[in-house]
XYZ file of C-alpha atoms in Angstrom:
334
model
C -7.559 -13.884 16.485
C -7.679 -14.557 12.744
C -8.848 -11.919 10.279
C -10.473 -12.299 6.894
C -11.425 -9.970 4.081
C -15.039 -8.770 4.372
C -17.406 -10.227 1.792
C -17.970 -7.266 -0.532
C -20.779 -7.178 -3.059
C -19.147 -4.752 -5.445
C -16.211 -2.514 -6.314
C -16.113 1.279 -6.400
C -13.316 2.350 -8.746
C -11.910 5.887 -8.846
C -9.323 5.763 -11.644
C -6.320 7.966 -12.335
C -6.619 10.269 -9.330
C -3.879 12.926 -9.399
C -2.560 13.959 -5.981
C -0.165 16.787 -5.256
C 2.172 16.875 -2.241
C 1.080 13.657 -0.568
C 3.091 12.502 2.441
C 6.109 10.520 1.245
C 7.301 9.608 4.765
C 5.203 6.550 5.529
C 6.803 5.751 8.911
C 9.828 6.622 11.073
C 11.907 4.168 8.993
C 10.432 4.166 5.476
C 9.597 6.624 2.711
C 8.703 6.685 -0.969
C 4.945 6.039 -0.863
C 2.169 6.798 1.647
C 1.363 4.124 4.206
C -1.681 1.909 3.683
C -2.943 3.247 7.014
C -3.410 6.578 5.204
C -5.641 4.986 2.571
C -7.667 3.061 5.141
C -8.082 6.346 7.009
C -9.206 7.952 3.752
C -11.793 5.205 3.310
C -13.258 5.750 6.782
C -13.196 9.540 6.413
C -14.937 9.269 3.043
C -17.607 7.022 4.563
C -18.311 9.628 7.255
C -18.520 12.383 4.631
C -21.086 10.384 2.663
C -23.333 9.775 5.670
C -25.128 13.051 4.929
C -26.306 11.699 1.554
C -27.667 8.398 2.935
C -26.222 6.437 0.028
C -26.889 2.667 -0.068
C -23.156 2.057 0.192
C -20.841 0.706 2.902
C -17.037 0.608 2.563
C -15.270 -2.646 3.443
C -11.725 -2.443 2.064
C -9.409 -0.444 -0.186
C -6.759 -1.147 -2.796
C -4.253 1.192 -4.445
C -2.595 1.024 -7.851
C 0.182 3.518 -8.563
C 0.518 4.657 -12.174
C 3.021 7.468 -11.740
C 4.956 9.154 -8.937
C 7.396 12.008 -8.467
C 9.003 12.139 -5.057
C 10.226 15.639 -4.218
C 13.890 14.865 -3.552
C 17.204 16.220 -4.780
C 18.732 14.671 -7.872
C 22.201 13.276 -8.449
C 24.404 10.926 -6.475
C 23.453 8.114 -4.141
C 22.399 10.387 -1.288
C 19.004 12.048 -1.643
C 17.391 14.763 0.469
C 13.829 16.049 0.570
C 13.112 19.388 -1.080
C 11.881 21.482 1.831
C 9.867 24.689 1.782
C 11.089 27.891 3.366
C 8.515 28.976 5.924
C 7.629 32.648 6.552
C 9.518 34.486 9.258
C 8.259 34.186 12.818
C 6.759 36.975 14.936
C 10.204 38.236 15.948
C 11.309 38.553 12.345
C 13.711 35.642 12.539
C 13.895 32.611 10.291
C 11.388 29.966 11.277
C 12.593 26.442 11.908
C 12.338 23.966 9.047
C 10.234 20.914 9.794
C 11.332 17.873 7.815
C 8.495 17.035 5.441
C 8.589 14.565 2.579
C 6.267 15.178 -0.371
C 5.373 13.145 -3.411
C 3.130 13.695 -6.444
C 1.043 10.663 -7.357
C -1.305 9.312 -9.967
C -3.219 6.399 -8.467
C -6.347 4.337 -8.905
C -8.397 3.731 -5.762
C -10.491 0.557 -5.573
C -12.944 0.176 -2.696
C -14.658 -3.057 -1.748
C -18.270 -2.049 -1.002
C -21.559 -3.574 0.143
C -25.114 -2.333 0.514
C -28.363 -1.761 -1.316
C -26.698 -0.431 -4.466
C -26.769 -3.981 -5.836
C -30.501 -3.556 -6.484
C -30.012 -0.373 -8.544
C -29.659 -0.118 -12.306
C -26.503 0.981 -14.104
C -27.458 4.677 -14.320
C -28.203 4.893 -10.586
C -24.907 3.207 -9.725
C -23.081 5.619 -12.003
C -24.696 8.565 -10.216
C -23.419 7.209 -6.879
C -19.903 6.769 -8.294
C -19.905 10.344 -9.616
C -21.074 11.665 -6.240
C -18.327 9.804 -4.374
C -15.731 11.069 -6.853
C -16.921 14.660 -6.373
C -16.703 14.279 -2.586
C -13.185 12.840 -2.816
C -12.072 15.869 -4.849
C -12.733 18.053 -1.783
C -10.700 15.860 0.564
C -7.064 15.240 1.372
C -5.514 11.952 0.258
C -2.519 10.979 2.414
C -2.110 14.679 3.199
C -2.088 15.691 -0.472
C -4.502 17.704 -2.585
C -6.603 16.089 -5.304
C -6.080 17.710 -8.703
C -8.550 17.685 -11.620
C -7.806 15.419 -14.550
C -5.757 17.053 -17.311
C -7.801 15.441 -20.089
C -11.034 14.044 -18.634
C -12.253 10.978 -20.479
C -13.269 7.376 -20.090
C -9.971 6.567 -18.364
C -10.951 8.934 -15.530
C -14.599 7.836 -15.284
C -15.509 6.478 -11.822
C -17.344 3.184 -11.789
C -19.485 1.260 -9.304
C -19.916 -2.354 -10.321
C -21.669 -5.300 -8.779
C -19.527 -8.418 -8.420
C -20.886 -11.421 -10.270
C -21.889 -14.405 -8.164
C -20.750 -16.895 -10.800
C -17.015 -17.587 -10.579
C -16.365 -17.535 -14.323
C -18.265 -14.279 -14.782
C -16.397 -12.689 -11.855
C -13.042 -13.733 -13.323
C -13.999 -12.384 -16.739
C -15.053 -9.045 -15.229
C -11.863 -8.739 -13.182
C -9.731 -9.414 -16.246
C -11.477 -6.531 -17.993
C -10.802 -4.244 -15.046
C -7.151 -5.116 -14.592
C -6.433 -4.272 -18.234
C -7.719 -0.744 -17.529
C -5.278 -0.446 -14.622
C -2.205 -0.890 -16.822
C 0.433 0.409 -16.734
C 0.737 0.492 -12.973
C 1.648 -1.472 -9.868
C -0.445 -2.583 -6.911
C 0.960 -2.787 -3.389
C 0.254 -6.101 -1.642
C 1.405 -7.587 1.665
C 4.001 -10.377 1.812
C 4.167 -11.444 5.444
C 5.061 -14.908 4.146
C 8.396 -13.692 2.753
C 9.311 -12.252 6.140
C 8.491 -15.501 7.915
C 10.408 -17.518 5.323
C 13.509 -15.327 5.602
C 13.386 -15.535 9.410
C 13.332 -19.334 9.167
C 16.315 -19.262 6.790
C 18.318 -16.991 9.099
C 17.524 -19.166 12.119
C 19.352 -22.101 10.521
C 22.747 -20.417 10.995
C 21.754 -17.794 13.583
C 19.254 -19.198 16.100
C 19.031 -15.818 17.846
C 17.828 -14.032 14.687
C 14.736 -11.878 15.147
C 12.008 -10.610 12.854
C 13.884 -7.287 12.680
C 16.951 -9.107 11.345
C 14.788 -10.747 8.693
C 13.219 -7.389 7.758
C 16.606 -5.710 7.367
C 17.944 -8.665 5.407
C 15.008 -8.512 2.996
C 15.204 -4.743 2.644
C 18.532 -4.757 0.811
C 20.410 -6.566 -1.926
C 22.692 -9.089 -0.254
C 25.564 -9.923 -2.603
C 27.484 -13.083 -1.758
C 30.527 -14.638 -3.475
C 30.220 -17.976 -5.257
C 33.310 -19.983 -6.065
C 32.562 -22.583 -8.744
C 35.371 -25.051 -9.287
C 36.919 -25.679 -12.706
C 40.151 -26.901 -14.236
C 42.832 -25.193 -16.297
C 43.397 -27.176 -19.481
C 47.022 -26.006 -19.665
C 48.394 -27.330 -16.391
C 45.420 -29.111 -14.858
C 45.340 -26.774 -11.883
C 41.989 -26.180 -10.187
C 40.652 -22.674 -10.707
C 38.473 -20.899 -8.165
C 36.884 -17.941 -9.942
C 34.755 -15.717 -7.740
C 31.261 -14.896 -8.972
C 28.848 -12.621 -7.160
C 25.105 -13.189 -6.893
C 22.311 -11.538 -4.901
C 19.295 -13.069 -3.205
C 16.575 -10.667 -4.402
C 14.522 -13.161 -6.410
C 11.097 -12.630 -4.800
C 10.069 -9.633 -6.914
C 9.895 -5.893 -6.274
C 9.710 -6.074 -2.486
C 9.929 -3.155 -0.051
C 9.653 -2.668 3.719
C 6.302 -1.110 4.631
C 4.435 -0.055 7.788
C 1.324 -2.168 8.305
C -0.251 -0.649 11.410
C 0.457 -0.074 15.070
C 1.400 -2.085 18.146
C 0.464 -1.097 21.686
C 3.030 0.357 24.085
C 0.613 0.845 26.977
C -2.723 -0.223 28.300
C -5.938 1.375 27.053
C -6.572 4.639 28.916
C -10.163 5.817 29.426
C -11.362 8.696 27.284
C -10.326 12.082 28.666
C -7.735 10.682 31.079
C -4.707 11.625 28.918
C -3.924 15.320 28.765
C -3.696 16.954 25.322
C -5.104 13.943 23.495
C -6.568 14.809 20.093
C -9.942 13.216 20.865
C -11.267 13.464 24.417
C -14.222 11.167 23.723
C -12.314 8.081 22.568
C -10.186 5.680 24.580
C -6.473 6.356 24.246
C -3.450 4.083 23.810
C 0.219 4.726 23.118
C 1.426 2.773 20.056
C 4.405 2.349 17.742
C 4.642 1.410 14.063
C 4.540 -2.206 12.912
C 6.537 -3.251 9.852
C 6.356 -6.014 7.279
C 7.292 -6.657 3.663
C 5.215 -5.467 0.728
C 5.466 -6.239 -2.961
C 4.627 -4.124 -5.986
C 2.728 -6.355 -8.413
C 1.507 -5.542 -11.905
C -2.317 -5.745 -12.029
C -2.209 -8.319 -14.839
C -0.718 -10.789 -12.344
C -3.652 -10.460 -9.946
C -6.277 -13.189 -10.128
C -9.051 -11.523 -8.103
C -9.929 -8.396 -6.171
C -9.204 -10.290 -2.934
C -5.487 -10.153 -3.734
C -5.603 -6.382 -4.150
C -7.761 -5.125 -1.279
C -6.577 -4.126 2.213
C -8.778 -4.104 5.318
C -8.427 -3.113 8.957
C -8.104 -5.619 11.796
C -7.888 -4.800 15.508
C -6.978 -7.212 18.300
C -7.226 -5.097 21.441
C -6.162 -7.886 23.801
C -2.959 -8.472 21.815
C -2.400 -4.748 21.244
C -2.404 -5.054 17.446
C -4.048 -2.603 15.053
C -3.138 -3.795 11.567
C -3.787 -3.304 7.900
C -4.147 -6.736 6.311
C -4.060 -8.037 2.766
C -4.698 -11.620 1.654
C -2.479 -11.737 -1.436
C -0.140 -14.381 -0.023
C -3.018 -16.560 1.217
C -4.980 -16.490 -2.037
C -1.860 -16.970 -4.186
C -0.866 -20.012 -2.093
C -4.374 -21.466 -2.336
C -4.405 -21.009 -6.115
C -1.073 -22.835 -6.476
C -2.218 -25.883 -4.501
């Protein structure tokens, strides 16, 4: 089943949101920034919160631009450890166990792809909706962290609800204006294509290579020796000087979790003991991984390259966050 980005009619922009103690452990294997599943979950939770106001607004997708971060880890050396809190003593007076928790302070811009009747409203009415959404977000958790008020409120922190232009040139001009406001910062996009390309390269010499091998190979700097041949002018002997080069030429790429894969069949609601929700069907899953890239907003050509959306294929057991950066970038280069 193929997935495509929903056709949004506008963008809801919540700039420079400061978050304290967000979850830095994005999966069992990765850390350093919250998973995109957390931001998609935020989008759906925010939509449910806004149902009580009956706003003419429907959320389709979400994008994140990181302006600043401070992961709570120890300093010095190559080995880092999370700074953990000391919990209060337990009921017997003994020291309570420490649960490994990774925290990170963030300053991010949230961009939501939205649709609905807001397109018929004037600028002042759209601004009122944006302010209401921003006020509701301030009372929520973002990736487990608390939203902090802006230190110096101003135009840089002003939420905005805009209608996307139907004309291509006008839409491009508007997006260029927006991406300048998002600097300095970096947007996280999905690069499934790099993973597939690396797997094909590994299969040339190692036919048994798997997607996990390609992921691990992409996740590090692989330094390999090069031996260019030359000649010694003194005695004419061939010299073989070793030079070292790495293969990280694709950009600032990182391994990221992109959703969940099924480990079991779908169990009827209420049939699994101690499930969090007894009214929803249940399924055991594990994390899915891919490659992401941090891209400066000035390199984005449209909002389609920035936004992430959910895609579920129950028959295949896939519940994924998807982003069309690689597809749109390839189409633009053709």
